GROMACS .gro file of N, CA and C in nm:
model
  507
    1MET      N    1  -0.447  14.108  -8.539
    1MET     CA    2  -0.350  14.183  -8.614
    1MET      C    3  -0.211  14.124  -8.589
    2ARG      N    4  -0.134  14.109  -8.697
    2ARG     CA    5   0.002  14.056  -8.687
    2ARG      C    6   0.099  14.159  -8.745
    3ASP      N    7   0.223  14.149  -8.700
    3ASP     CA    8   0.328  14.233  -8.757
    3ASP      C    9   0.451  14.148  -8.783
    4GLU      N   10   0.555  14.211  -8.832
    4GLU     CA   11   0.680  14.141  -8.865
    4GLU      C   12   0.739  14.071  -8.743
    5VAL      N   13   0.724  14.131  -8.628
    5VAL     CA   14   0.784  14.075  -8.507
    5VAL      C   15   0.720  13.942  -8.471
    6ASP      N   16   0.591  13.926  -8.496
    6ASP     CA   17   0.525  13.799  -8.466
    6ASP      C   18   0.595  13.684  -8.540
    7GLY      N   19   0.625  13.703  -8.667
    7GLY     CA   20   0.695  13.599  -8.743
    7GLY      C   21   0.835  13.573  -8.692
    8LEU      N   22   0.903  13.679  -8.656
    8LEU     CA   23   1.039  13.668  -8.602
    8LEU      C   24   1.039  13.588  -8.471
    9VAL      N   25   0.945  13.619  -8.383
    9VAL     CA   26   0.937  13.550  -8.254
    9VAL      C   27   0.902  13.403  -8.275
   10GLU      N   28   0.806  13.375  -8.363
   10GLU     CA   29   0.769  13.236  -8.391
   10GLU      C   30   0.888  13.157  -8.445
   11ALA      N   31   0.965  13.217  -8.533
   11ALA     CA   32   1.080  13.148  -8.591
   11ALA      C   33   1.184  13.118  -8.484
   12TRP      N   34   1.212  13.213  -8.396
   12TRP     CA   35   1.308  13.188  -8.289
   12TRP      C   36   1.257  13.083  -8.191
   13ARG      N   37   1.128  13.086  -8.162
   13ARG     CA   38   1.074  12.984  -8.071
   13ARG      C   39   1.090  12.845  -8.131
   14SER      N   40   1.073  12.836  -8.261
   14SER     CA   41   1.088  12.708  -8.329
   14SER      C   42   1.234  12.663  -8.332
   15GLU      N   43   1.323  12.755  -8.364
   15GLU     CA   44   1.465  12.723  -8.378
   15GLU      C   45   1.539  12.713  -8.245
   16ARG      N   46   1.497  12.791  -8.148
   16ARG     CA   47   1.565  12.791  -8.017
   16ARG      C   48   1.463  12.783  -7.904
   17PRO      N   49   1.393  12.670  -7.891
   17PRO     CA   50   1.292  12.655  -7.786
   17PRO      C   51   1.353  12.661  -7.646
   18ASP      N   52   1.484  12.651  -7.638
   18ASP     CA   53   1.552  12.656  -7.509
   18ASP      C   54   1.566  12.799  -7.456
   19LEU      N   55   1.538  12.898  -7.540
   19LEU     CA   56   1.555  13.038  -7.500
   19LEU      C   57   1.421  13.107  -7.477
   20ASN      N   58   1.419  13.201  -7.383
   20ASN     CA   59   1.302  13.284  -7.360
   20ASN      C   60   1.310  13.403  -7.456
   21VAL      N   61   1.231  13.400  -7.561
   21VAL     CA   62   1.235  13.506  -7.661
   21VAL      C   63   1.133  13.617  -7.633
   22GLU      N   64   1.072  13.613  -7.516
   22GLU     CA   65   0.971  13.713  -7.480
   22GLU      C   66   1.020  13.857  -7.492
   23PRO      N   67   1.146  13.889  -7.454
   23PRO     CA   68   1.190  14.029  -7.469
   23PRO      C   69   1.176  14.081  -7.613
   24LEU      N   70   1.187  13.991  -7.711
   24LEU     CA   71   1.172  14.033  -7.850
   24LEU      C   72   1.033  14.088  -7.878
   25GLN      N   73   0.933  14.038  -7.805
   25GLN     CA   74   0.795  14.085  -7.824
   25GLN      C   75   0.786  14.237  -7.807
   26VAL      N   76   0.860  14.289  -7.711
   26VAL     CA   77   0.857  14.433  -7.683
   26VAL      C   78   0.970  14.506  -7.753
   27LEU      N   79   1.092  14.462  -7.728
   27LEU     CA   80   1.207  14.541  -7.770
   27LEU      C   81   1.230  14.540  -7.921
   28SER      N   82   1.194  14.433  -7.989
   28SER     CA   83   1.204  14.436  -8.135
   28SER      C   84   1.102  14.533  -8.193
   29ARG      N   85   0.986  14.541  -8.132
   29ARG     CA   86   0.887  14.638  -8.178
   29ARG      C   87   0.933  14.781  -8.152
   30VAL      N   88   0.992  14.804  -8.035
   30VAL     CA   89   1.044  14.937  -8.004
   30VAL      C   90   1.153  14.973  -8.105
   31SER      N   91   1.241  14.879  -8.134
   31SER     CA   92   1.349  14.904  -8.230
   31SER      C   93   1.295  14.934  -8.369
   32ARG      N   94   1.201  14.855  -8.416
   32ARG     CA   95   1.142  14.879  -8.548
   32ARG      C   96   1.067  15.011  -8.551
   33LEU      N   97   0.995  15.041  -8.445
   33LEU     CA   98   0.924  15.168  -8.438
   33LEU      C   99   1.023  15.285  -8.442
   34ALA      N  100   1.133  15.272  -8.372
   34ALA     CA  101   1.234  15.379  -8.372
   34ALA      C  102   1.287  15.403  -8.513
   35ARG      N  103   1.309  15.297  -8.589
   35ARG     CA  104   1.358  15.314  -8.726
   35ARG      C  105   1.254  15.384  -8.813
   36HIS      N  106   1.126  15.344  -8.799
   36HIS     CA  107   1.020  15.411  -8.875
   36HIS      C  108   1.011  15.559  -8.837
   37LEU      N  109   1.017  15.587  -8.709
   37LEU     CA  110   1.008  15.726  -8.663
   37LEU      C  111   1.128  15.808  -8.708
   38ASP      N  112   1.246  15.748  -8.707
   38ASP     CA  113   1.365  15.819  -8.752
   38ASP      C  114   1.352  15.857  -8.899
   39ARG      N  115   1.304  15.766  -8.981
   39ARG     CA  116   1.284  15.798  -9.124
   39ARG      C  117   1.183  15.911  -9.141
   40ALA      N  118   1.074  15.904  -9.066
   40ALA     CA  119   0.970  16.007  -9.076
   40ALA      C  120   1.023  16.142  -9.029
   41ARG      N  121   1.097  16.143  -8.918
   41ARG     CA  122   1.153  16.268  -8.867
   41ARG      C  123   1.248  16.330  -8.969
   42ARG      N  124   1.334  16.247  -9.028
   42ARG     CA  125   1.426  16.297  -9.130
   42ARG      C  126   1.349  16.360  -9.246
   43SER      N  127   1.241  16.297  -9.285
   43SER     CA  128   1.159  16.349  -9.394
   43SER      C  129   1.099  16.485  -9.357
   44VAL      N  130   1.044  16.495  -9.236
   44VAL     CA  131   0.986  16.622  -9.190
   44VAL      C  132   1.094  16.729  -9.184
   45PHE      N  133   1.209  16.697  -9.128
   45PHE     CA  134   1.315  16.796  -9.115
   45PHE      C  135   1.366  16.840  -9.252
   46THR      N  136   1.375  16.747  -9.347
   46THR     CA  137   1.419  16.780  -9.482
   46THR      C  138   1.326  16.882  -9.546
   47GLU      N  139   1.196  16.869  -9.520
   47GLU     CA  140   1.099  16.966  -9.573
   47GLU      C  141   1.127  17.107  -9.522
   48HIS      N  142   1.195  17.116  -9.409
   48HIS     CA  143   1.228  17.247  -9.350
   48HIS      C  144   1.377  17.279  -9.364
   49ASP      N  145   1.443  17.207  -9.455
   49ASP     CA  146   1.585  17.226  -9.483
   49ASP      C  147   1.669  17.216  -9.356
   50LEU      N  148   1.640  17.113  -9.276
   50LEU     CA  149   1.713  17.088  -9.152
   50LEU      C  150   1.762  16.944  -9.148
   51GLU      N  151   1.878  16.925  -9.091
   51GLU     CA  152   1.927  16.792  -9.057
   51GLU      C  153   1.875  16.760  -8.916
   52PRO      N  154   1.864  16.632  -8.881
   52PRO     CA  155   1.818  16.599  -8.745
   52PRO      C  156   1.903  16.664  -8.635
   53TRP      N  157   2.034  16.668  -8.652
   53TRP     CA  158   2.119  16.730  -8.550
   53TRP      C  159   2.093  16.880  -8.541
   54GLU      N  160   2.061  16.944  -8.655
   54GLU     CA  161   2.031  17.087  -8.652
   54GLU      C  162   1.902  17.111  -8.573
   55PHE      N  163   1.802  17.027  -8.600
   55PHE     CA  164   1.678  17.039  -8.524
   55PHE      C  165   1.705  17.022  -8.375
   56ASP      N  166   1.786  16.924  -8.338
   56ASP     CA  167   1.815  16.899  -8.197
   56ASP      C  168   1.875  17.021  -8.128
   57VAL      N  169   1.971  17.085  -8.192
   57VAL     CA  170   2.036  17.202  -8.132
   57VAL      C  171   1.938  17.320  -8.128
   58LEU      N  172   1.871  17.345  -8.239
   58LEU     CA  173   1.776  17.456  -8.243
   58LEU      C  174   1.662  17.436  -8.144
   59ALA      N  175   1.615  17.312  -8.131
   59ALA     CA  176   1.506  17.283  -8.038
   59ALA      C  177   1.550  17.303  -7.894
   60GLU      N  178   1.674  17.267  -7.862
   60GLU     CA  179   1.725  17.289  -7.727
   60GLU      C  180   1.729  17.438  -7.696
   61LEU      N  181   1.773  17.518  -7.790
   61LEU     CA  182   1.773  17.663  -7.771
   61LEU      C  183   1.631  17.716  -7.756
   62ARG      N  184   1.540  17.669  -7.839
   62ARG     CA  185   1.400  17.715  -7.836
   62ARG      C  186   1.334  17.681  -7.704
   63ARG      N  187   1.360  17.561  -7.652
   63ARG     CA  188   1.300  17.519  -7.525
   63ARG      C  189   1.356  17.596  -7.406
   64SER      N  190   1.472  17.659  -7.425
   64SER     CA  191   1.533  17.731  -7.313
   64SER      C  192   1.458  17.858  -7.277
   65GLY      N  193   1.368  17.902  -7.363
   65GLY     CA  194   1.291  18.023  -7.337
   65GLY      C  195   1.372  18.149  -7.369
   66PRO      N  196   1.302  18.264  -7.375
   66PRO     CA  197   1.371  18.388  -7.408
   66PRO      C  198   1.488  18.411  -7.315
   67PRO      N  199   1.598  18.457  -7.364
   67PRO     CA  200   1.630  18.502  -7.500
   67PRO      C  201   1.677  18.390  -7.594
   68TYR      N  202   1.646  18.266  -7.563
   68TYR     CA  203   1.679  18.152  -7.648
   68TYR      C  204   1.829  18.141  -7.671
   69GLU      N  205   1.903  18.143  -7.563
   69GLU     CA  206   2.048  18.129  -7.574
   69GLU      C  207   2.103  18.043  -7.462
   70LEU      N  208   2.207  17.968  -7.497
   70LEU     CA  209   2.273  17.878  -7.404
   70LEU      C  210   2.422  17.877  -7.433
   71SER      N  211   2.498  17.831  -7.338
   71SER     CA  212   2.641  17.813  -7.360
   71SER      C  213   2.661  17.688  -7.444
   72PRO      N  214   2.771  17.680  -7.518
   72PRO     CA  215   2.801  17.556  -7.591
   72PRO      C  216   2.806  17.435  -7.498
   73GLY      N  217   2.854  17.453  -7.375
   73GLY     CA  218   2.859  17.343  -7.280
   73GLY      C  219   2.722  17.288  -7.248
   74ARG      N  220   2.626  17.376  -7.228
   74ARG     CA  221   2.488  17.331  -7.202
   74ARG      C  222   2.431  17.259  -7.323
   75LEU      N  223   2.462  17.310  -7.440
   75LEU     CA  224   2.413  17.245  -7.562
   75LEU      C  225   2.472  17.107  -7.581
   76LEU      N  226   2.601  17.092  -7.554
   76LEU     CA  227   2.661  16.960  -7.575
   76LEU      C  228   2.612  16.860  -7.472
   77ARG      N  229   2.587  16.903  -7.350
   77ARG     CA  230   2.532  16.810  -7.250
   77ARG      C  231   2.391  16.767  -7.287
   78ALA      N  232   2.314  16.859  -7.340
   78ALA     CA  233   2.175  16.828  -7.377
   78ALA      C  234   2.167  16.739  -7.500
   79THR      N  235   2.263  16.754  -7.592
   79THR     CA  236   2.257  16.678  -7.717
   79THR      C  237   2.352  16.559  -7.719
   80LEU      N  238   2.428  16.539  -7.611
   80LEU     CA  239   2.513  16.423  -7.593
   80LEU      C  240   2.620  16.408  -7.702
   81VAL      N  241   2.685  16.520  -7.735
   81VAL     CA  242   2.796  16.515  -7.830
   81VAL      C  243   2.921  16.572  -7.764
   82THR      N  244   3.035  16.556  -7.830
   82THR     CA  245   3.161  16.608  -7.777
   82THR      C  246   3.171  16.758  -7.802
   83SER      N  247   3.266  16.822  -7.733
   83SER     CA  248   3.282  16.966  -7.750
   83SER      C  249   3.326  17.000  -7.892
   84GLY      N  250   3.412  16.918  -7.951
   84GLY     CA  251   3.455  16.943  -8.088
   84GLY      C  252   3.339  16.934  -8.186
   85THR      N  253   3.254  16.834  -8.165
   85THR     CA  254   3.136  16.819  -8.251
   85THR      C  255   3.043  16.938  -8.234
   86MET      N  256   3.022  16.981  -8.109
   86MET     CA  257   2.932  17.094  -8.086
   86MET      C  258   2.988  17.221  -8.149
   87THR      N  259   3.117  17.243  -8.137
   87THR     CA  260   3.177  17.362  -8.199
   87THR      C  261   3.152  17.362  -8.349
   88ASN      N  262   3.172  17.246  -8.413
   88ASN     CA  263   3.146  17.233  -8.557
   88ASN      C  264   2.999  17.261  -8.589
   89ARG      N  265   2.911  17.209  -8.507
   89ARG     CA  266   2.768  17.228  -8.531
   89ARG      C  267   2.729  17.374  -8.515
   90ILE      N  268   2.781  17.439  -8.414
   90ILE     CA  269   2.750  17.581  -8.394
   90ILE      C  270   2.804  17.663  -8.512
   91ASP      N  271   2.924  17.632  -8.556
   91ASP     CA  272   2.982  17.701  -8.672
   91ASP      C  273   2.889  17.688  -8.793
   92ARG      N  274   2.842  17.569  -8.818
   92ARG     CA  275   2.757  17.544  -8.935
   92ARG      C  276   2.622  17.614  -8.921
   93LEU      N  277   2.565  17.611  -8.801
   93LEU     CA  278   2.437  17.679  -8.778
   93LEU      C  279   2.452  17.831  -8.790
   94ALA      N  280   2.563  17.883  -8.743
   94ALA     CA  281   2.589  18.028  -8.753
   94ALA      C  282   2.607  18.067  -8.901
   95ALA      N  283   2.681  17.985  -8.976
   95ALA     CA  284   2.701  18.014  -9.119
   95ALA      C  285   2.568  18.012  -9.195
   96ALA      N  286   2.475  17.930  -9.149
   96ALA     CA  287   2.343  17.922  -9.213
   96ALA      C  288   2.247  18.031  -9.163
   97GLY      N  289   2.292  18.111  -9.067
   97GLY     CA  290   2.208  18.218  -9.014
   97GLY      C  291   2.102  18.172  -8.915
   98LEU      N  292   2.116  18.051  -8.862
   98LEU     CA  293   2.016  17.998  -8.769
   98LEU      C  294   2.046  18.028  -8.624
   99VAL      N  295   2.172  18.059  -8.594
   99VAL     CA  296   2.213  18.101  -8.460
   99VAL      C  297   2.316  18.212  -8.472
  100THR      N  298   2.336  18.282  -8.363
  100THR     CA  299   2.443  18.380  -8.354
  100THR      C  300   2.521  18.351  -8.227
  101ARG      N  301   2.643  18.406  -8.222
  101ARG     CA  302   2.726  18.394  -8.102
  101ARG      C  303   2.745  18.533  -8.045
  102ARG      N  304   2.758  18.537  -7.912
  102ARG     CA  305   2.794  18.663  -7.848
  102ARG      C  306   2.877  18.630  -7.725
  103PRO      N  307   2.961  18.722  -7.682
  103PRO     CA  308   3.041  18.697  -7.562
  103PRO      C  309   2.950  18.677  -7.440
  104ASP      N  310   2.990  18.587  -7.354
  104ASP     CA  311   2.916  18.562  -7.230
  104ASP      C  312   2.956  18.670  -7.130
  105PRO      N  313   2.861  18.753  -7.086
  105PRO     CA  314   2.896  18.861  -6.992
  105PRO      C  315   2.943  18.810  -6.856
  106ASP      N  316   2.911  18.686  -6.824
  106ASP     CA  317   2.950  18.629  -6.695
  106ASP      C  318   3.079  18.548  -6.702
  107ASP      N  319   3.132  18.528  -6.822
  107ASP     CA  320   3.253  18.448  -6.840
  107ASP      C  321   3.331  18.510  -6.955
  108LYS      N  322   3.437  18.579  -6.923
  108LYS     CA  323   3.515  18.654  -7.024
  108LYS      C  324   3.565  18.565  -7.138
  109ARG      N  325   3.589  18.437  -7.110
  109ARG     CA  326   3.637  18.346  -7.215
  109ARG      C  327   3.524  18.274  -7.286
  110GLY      N  328   3.403  18.282  -7.235
  110GLY     CA  329   3.292  18.206  -7.289
  110GLY      C  330   3.209  18.281  -7.391
  111VAL      N  331   3.126  18.204  -7.460
  111VAL     CA  332   3.030  18.262  -7.556
  111VAL      C  333   2.892  18.205  -7.525
  112LEU      N  334   2.793  18.273  -7.575
  112LEU     CA  335   2.656  18.224  -7.570
  112LEU      C  336   2.607  18.208  -7.713
  113VAL      N  337   2.531  18.104  -7.735
  113VAL     CA  338   2.473  18.076  -7.866
  113VAL      C  339   2.326  18.113  -7.859
  114ARG      N  340   2.284  18.199  -7.950
  114ARG     CA  341   2.146  18.249  -7.949
  114ARG      C  342   2.074  18.208  -8.077
  115LEU      N  343   1.952  18.164  -8.062
  115LEU     CA  344   1.866  18.129  -8.174
  115LEU      C  345   1.831  18.257  -8.251
  116SER      N  346   1.854  18.256  -8.381
  116SER     CA  347   1.817  18.372  -8.464
  116SER      C  348   1.667  18.365  -8.493
  117ASP      N  349   1.614  18.474  -8.547
  117ASP     CA  350   1.471  18.474  -8.584
  117ASP      C  351   1.443  18.365  -8.688
  118GLU      N  352   1.533  18.353  -8.786
  118GLU     CA  353   1.515  18.249  -8.887
  118GLU      C  354   1.521  18.110  -8.826
  119GLY      N  355   1.615  18.090  -8.734
  119GLY     CA  356   1.627  17.960  -8.666
  119GLY      C  357   1.501  17.928  -8.588
  120ARG      N  358   1.447  18.029  -8.521
  120ARG     CA  359   1.324  18.009  -8.443
  120ARG      C  360   1.207  17.974  -8.535
  121GLU      N  361   1.194  18.046  -8.646
  121GLU     CA  362   1.085  18.017  -8.739
  121GLU      C  363   1.098  17.876  -8.796
  122ARG      N  364   1.220  17.837  -8.830
  122ARG     CA  365   1.242  17.706  -8.891
  122ARG      C  366   1.214  17.594  -8.791
  123VAL      N  367   1.264  17.606  -8.667
  123VAL     CA  368   1.242  17.499  -8.569
  123VAL      C  369   1.095  17.492  -8.529
  124ASP      N  370   1.029  17.608  -8.519
  124ASP     CA  371   0.886  17.608  -8.485
  124ASP      C  372   0.803  17.538  -8.593
  125ALA      N  373   0.833  17.568  -8.719
  125ALA     CA  374   0.758  17.506  -8.829
  125ALA      C  375   0.785  17.355  -8.835
  126ALA      N  376   0.911  17.317  -8.818
  126ALA     CA  377   0.945  17.174  -8.821
  126ALA      C  378   0.877  17.100  -8.706
  127LEU      N  379   0.877  17.161  -8.588
  127LEU     CA  380   0.812  17.098  -8.473
  127LEU      C  381   0.662  17.081  -8.497
  128ALA      N  382   0.597  17.183  -8.551
  128ALA     CA  383   0.452  17.172  -8.576
  128ALA      C  384   0.423  17.057  -8.673
  129ASP      N  385   0.503  17.045  -8.779
  129ASP     CA  386   0.482  16.936  -8.875
  129ASP      C  387   0.514  16.800  -8.813
  130LEU      N  388   0.619  16.795  -8.733
  130LEU     CA  389   0.655  16.670  -8.667
  130LEU      C  390   0.544  16.624  -8.574
  131LEU      N  391   0.491  16.715  -8.495
  131LEU     CA  392   0.384  16.679  -8.401
  131LEU      C  393   0.257  16.637  -8.474
  132SER      N  394   0.229  16.701  -8.586
  132SER     CA  395   0.113  16.662  -8.666
  132SER      C  396   0.130  16.519  -8.717
  133TYR      N  397   0.248  16.486  -8.766
  133TYR     CA  398   0.274  16.349  -8.812
  133TYR      C  399   0.264  16.251  -8.697
  134GLU      N  400   0.328  16.283  -8.585
  134GLU     CA  401   0.327  16.190  -8.472
  134GLU      C  402   0.187  16.171  -8.415
  135GLU      N  403   0.106  16.275  -8.418
  135GLU     CA  404  -0.034  16.261  -8.375
  135GLU      C  405  -0.108  16.167  -8.469
  136SER      N  406  -0.079  16.172  -8.597
  136SER     CA  407  -0.146  16.082  -8.691
  136SER      C  408  -0.112  15.936  -8.663
  137ILE      N  409   0.007  15.910  -8.612
  137ILE     CA  410   0.046  15.774  -8.575
  137ILE      C  411  -0.032  15.727  -8.453
  138LEU      N  412  -0.051  15.816  -8.359
  138LEU     CA  413  -0.113  15.780  -8.232
  138LEU      C  414  -0.265  15.796  -8.230
  139CYS      N  415  -0.325  15.847  -8.335
  139CYS     CA  416  -0.467  15.885  -8.332
  139CYS      C  417  -0.561  15.770  -8.297
  140GLU      N  418  -0.523  15.647  -8.324
  140GLU     CA  419  -0.610  15.533  -8.294
  140GLU      C  420  -0.596  15.483  -8.150
  141ILE      N  421  -0.502  15.539  -8.077
  141ILE     CA  422  -0.479  15.495  -7.939
  141ILE      C  423  -0.547  15.592  -7.844
  142LEU      N  424  -0.631  15.539  -7.756
  142LEU     CA  425  -0.701  15.623  -7.659
  142LEU      C  426  -0.603  15.697  -7.568
  143HIS      N  427  -0.647  15.813  -7.519
  143HIS     CA  428  -0.562  15.898  -7.435
  143HIS      C  429  -0.508  15.821  -7.314
  144ALA      N  430  -0.594  15.746  -7.247
  144ALA     CA  431  -0.550  15.671  -7.128
  144ALA      C  432  -0.445  15.566  -7.166
  145ASP      N  433  -0.462  15.503  -7.283
  145ASP     CA  434  -0.364  15.405  -7.328
  145ASP      C  435  -0.232  15.472  -7.365
  146ARG      N  436  -0.240  15.592  -7.421
  146ARG     CA  437  -0.117  15.667  -7.451
  146ARG      C  438  -0.040  15.696  -7.323
  147GLU      N  439  -0.113  15.739  -7.221
  147GLU     CA  440  -0.048  15.770  -7.093
  147GLU      C  441   0.016  15.645  -7.033
  148ARG      N  442  -0.054  15.532  -7.040
  148ARG     CA  443   0.001  15.407  -6.989
  148ARG      C  444   0.124  15.364  -7.068
  149LEU      N  445   0.116  15.374  -7.200
  149LEU     CA  446   0.230  15.339  -7.284
  149LEU      C  447   0.349  15.429  -7.253
  150ALA      N  448   0.325  15.558  -7.239
  150ALA     CA  449   0.433  15.652  -7.204
  150ALA      C  450   0.496  15.615  -7.071
  151ALA      N  451   0.414  15.579  -6.973
  151ALA     CA  452   0.467  15.541  -6.841
  151ALA      C  453   0.549  15.413  -6.850
  152LEU      N  454   0.501  15.316  -6.926
  152LEU     CA  455   0.576  15.190  -6.941
  152LEU      C  456   0.710  15.214  -7.010
  153LEU      N  457   0.708  15.292  -7.116
  153LEU     CA  458   0.833  15.322  -7.187
  153LEU      C  459   0.929  15.402  -7.098
  154ARG      N  460   0.875  15.493  -7.019
  154ARG     CA  461   0.957  15.570  -6.924
  154ARG      C  462   1.026  15.477  -6.826
  155SER      N  463   0.953  15.376  -6.778
  155SER     CA  464   1.012  15.283  -6.681
  155SER      C  465   1.127  15.202  -6.743
  156LEU      N  466   1.124  15.181  -6.874
  156LEU     CA  467   1.235  15.115  -6.942
  156LEU      C  468   1.350  15.212  -6.969
  157LEU      N  469   1.317  15.332  -7.009
  157LEU     CA  470   1.418  15.427  -7.054
  157LEU      C  471   1.491  15.498  -6.942
  158ALA      N  472   1.422  15.535  -6.837
  158ALA     CA  473   1.485  15.615  -6.730
  158ALA      C  474   1.611  15.550  -6.673
  159PRO      N  475   1.609  15.422  -6.639
  159PRO     CA  476   1.733  15.363  -6.587
  159PRO      C  477   1.847  15.363  -6.689
  160LEU      N  478   1.814  15.349  -6.817
  160LEU     CA  479   1.916  15.350  -6.921
  160LEU      C  480   1.975  15.491  -6.936
  161ASP      N  481   1.890  15.592  -6.924
  161ASP     CA  482   1.937  15.731  -6.932
  161ASP      C  483   2.027  15.767  -6.815
  162GLU      N  484   2.001  15.708  -6.698
  162GLU     CA  485   2.076  15.741  -6.577
  162GLU      C  486   2.212  15.672  -6.572
  163THR      N  487   2.225  15.556  -6.635
  163THR     CA  488   2.349  15.478  -6.626
  163THR      C  489   2.422  15.482  -6.760
  164PRO      N  490   2.544  15.532  -6.763
  164PRO     CA  491   2.621  15.532  -6.889
  164PRO      C  492   2.634  15.389  -6.943
  165ALA      N  493   2.634  15.378  -7.076
  165ALA     CA  494   2.638  15.248  -7.142
  165ALA      C  495   2.755  15.163  -7.097
  166HIS      N  496   2.872  15.223  -7.074
  166HIS     CA  497   2.990  15.146  -7.037
  166HIS      C  498   2.981  15.089  -6.895
  167GLN      N  499   2.883  15.136  -6.815
  167GLN     CA  500   2.867  15.085  -6.679
  167GLN      C  501   2.760  14.978  -6.668
  168ARG      N  502   2.684  14.955  -6.777
  168ARG     CA  503   2.578  14.854  -6.774
  168ARG      C  504   2.639  14.716  -6.795
  169SER      N  505   2.582  14.618  -6.728
  169SER     CA  506   2.633  14.481  -6.749
  169SER      C  507   2.542  14.403  -6.839
   0.00000   0.00000   0.00000
């Protein structure tokens, strides 16, 4: 079986035999896979009238467990956006009826963002469809191979997640 990356690697080996193009074997495939998955996720979310960022915020609230509420600070740390961006996102989600705000009883100046019933139904349905699609992608890979692939990808990703991009050399 061949894919687009095989041709790309062969061309670079021919044009630049002085370089080790082996990283392309893995990372170009990861990059291409990410693009395919991003398109598929957007399609699934669109079916549920959600933007990817909306799903991310709603999913973070849903994973938090009952009562499905978090501070805006917790949400922005989990979704890696700025406070201004998170405020805008919460405003938009509240206007759509997917979340509500309430005063934080432990912080007089703070608020808590709570997943509404509609938000919970929408994120649950989108997640079920997303997982069904992702399972269809992985169905030909044995369980043990999935676990090994997950472990290998984790070993690549964990150090990147721990070190901010501006500190990497």
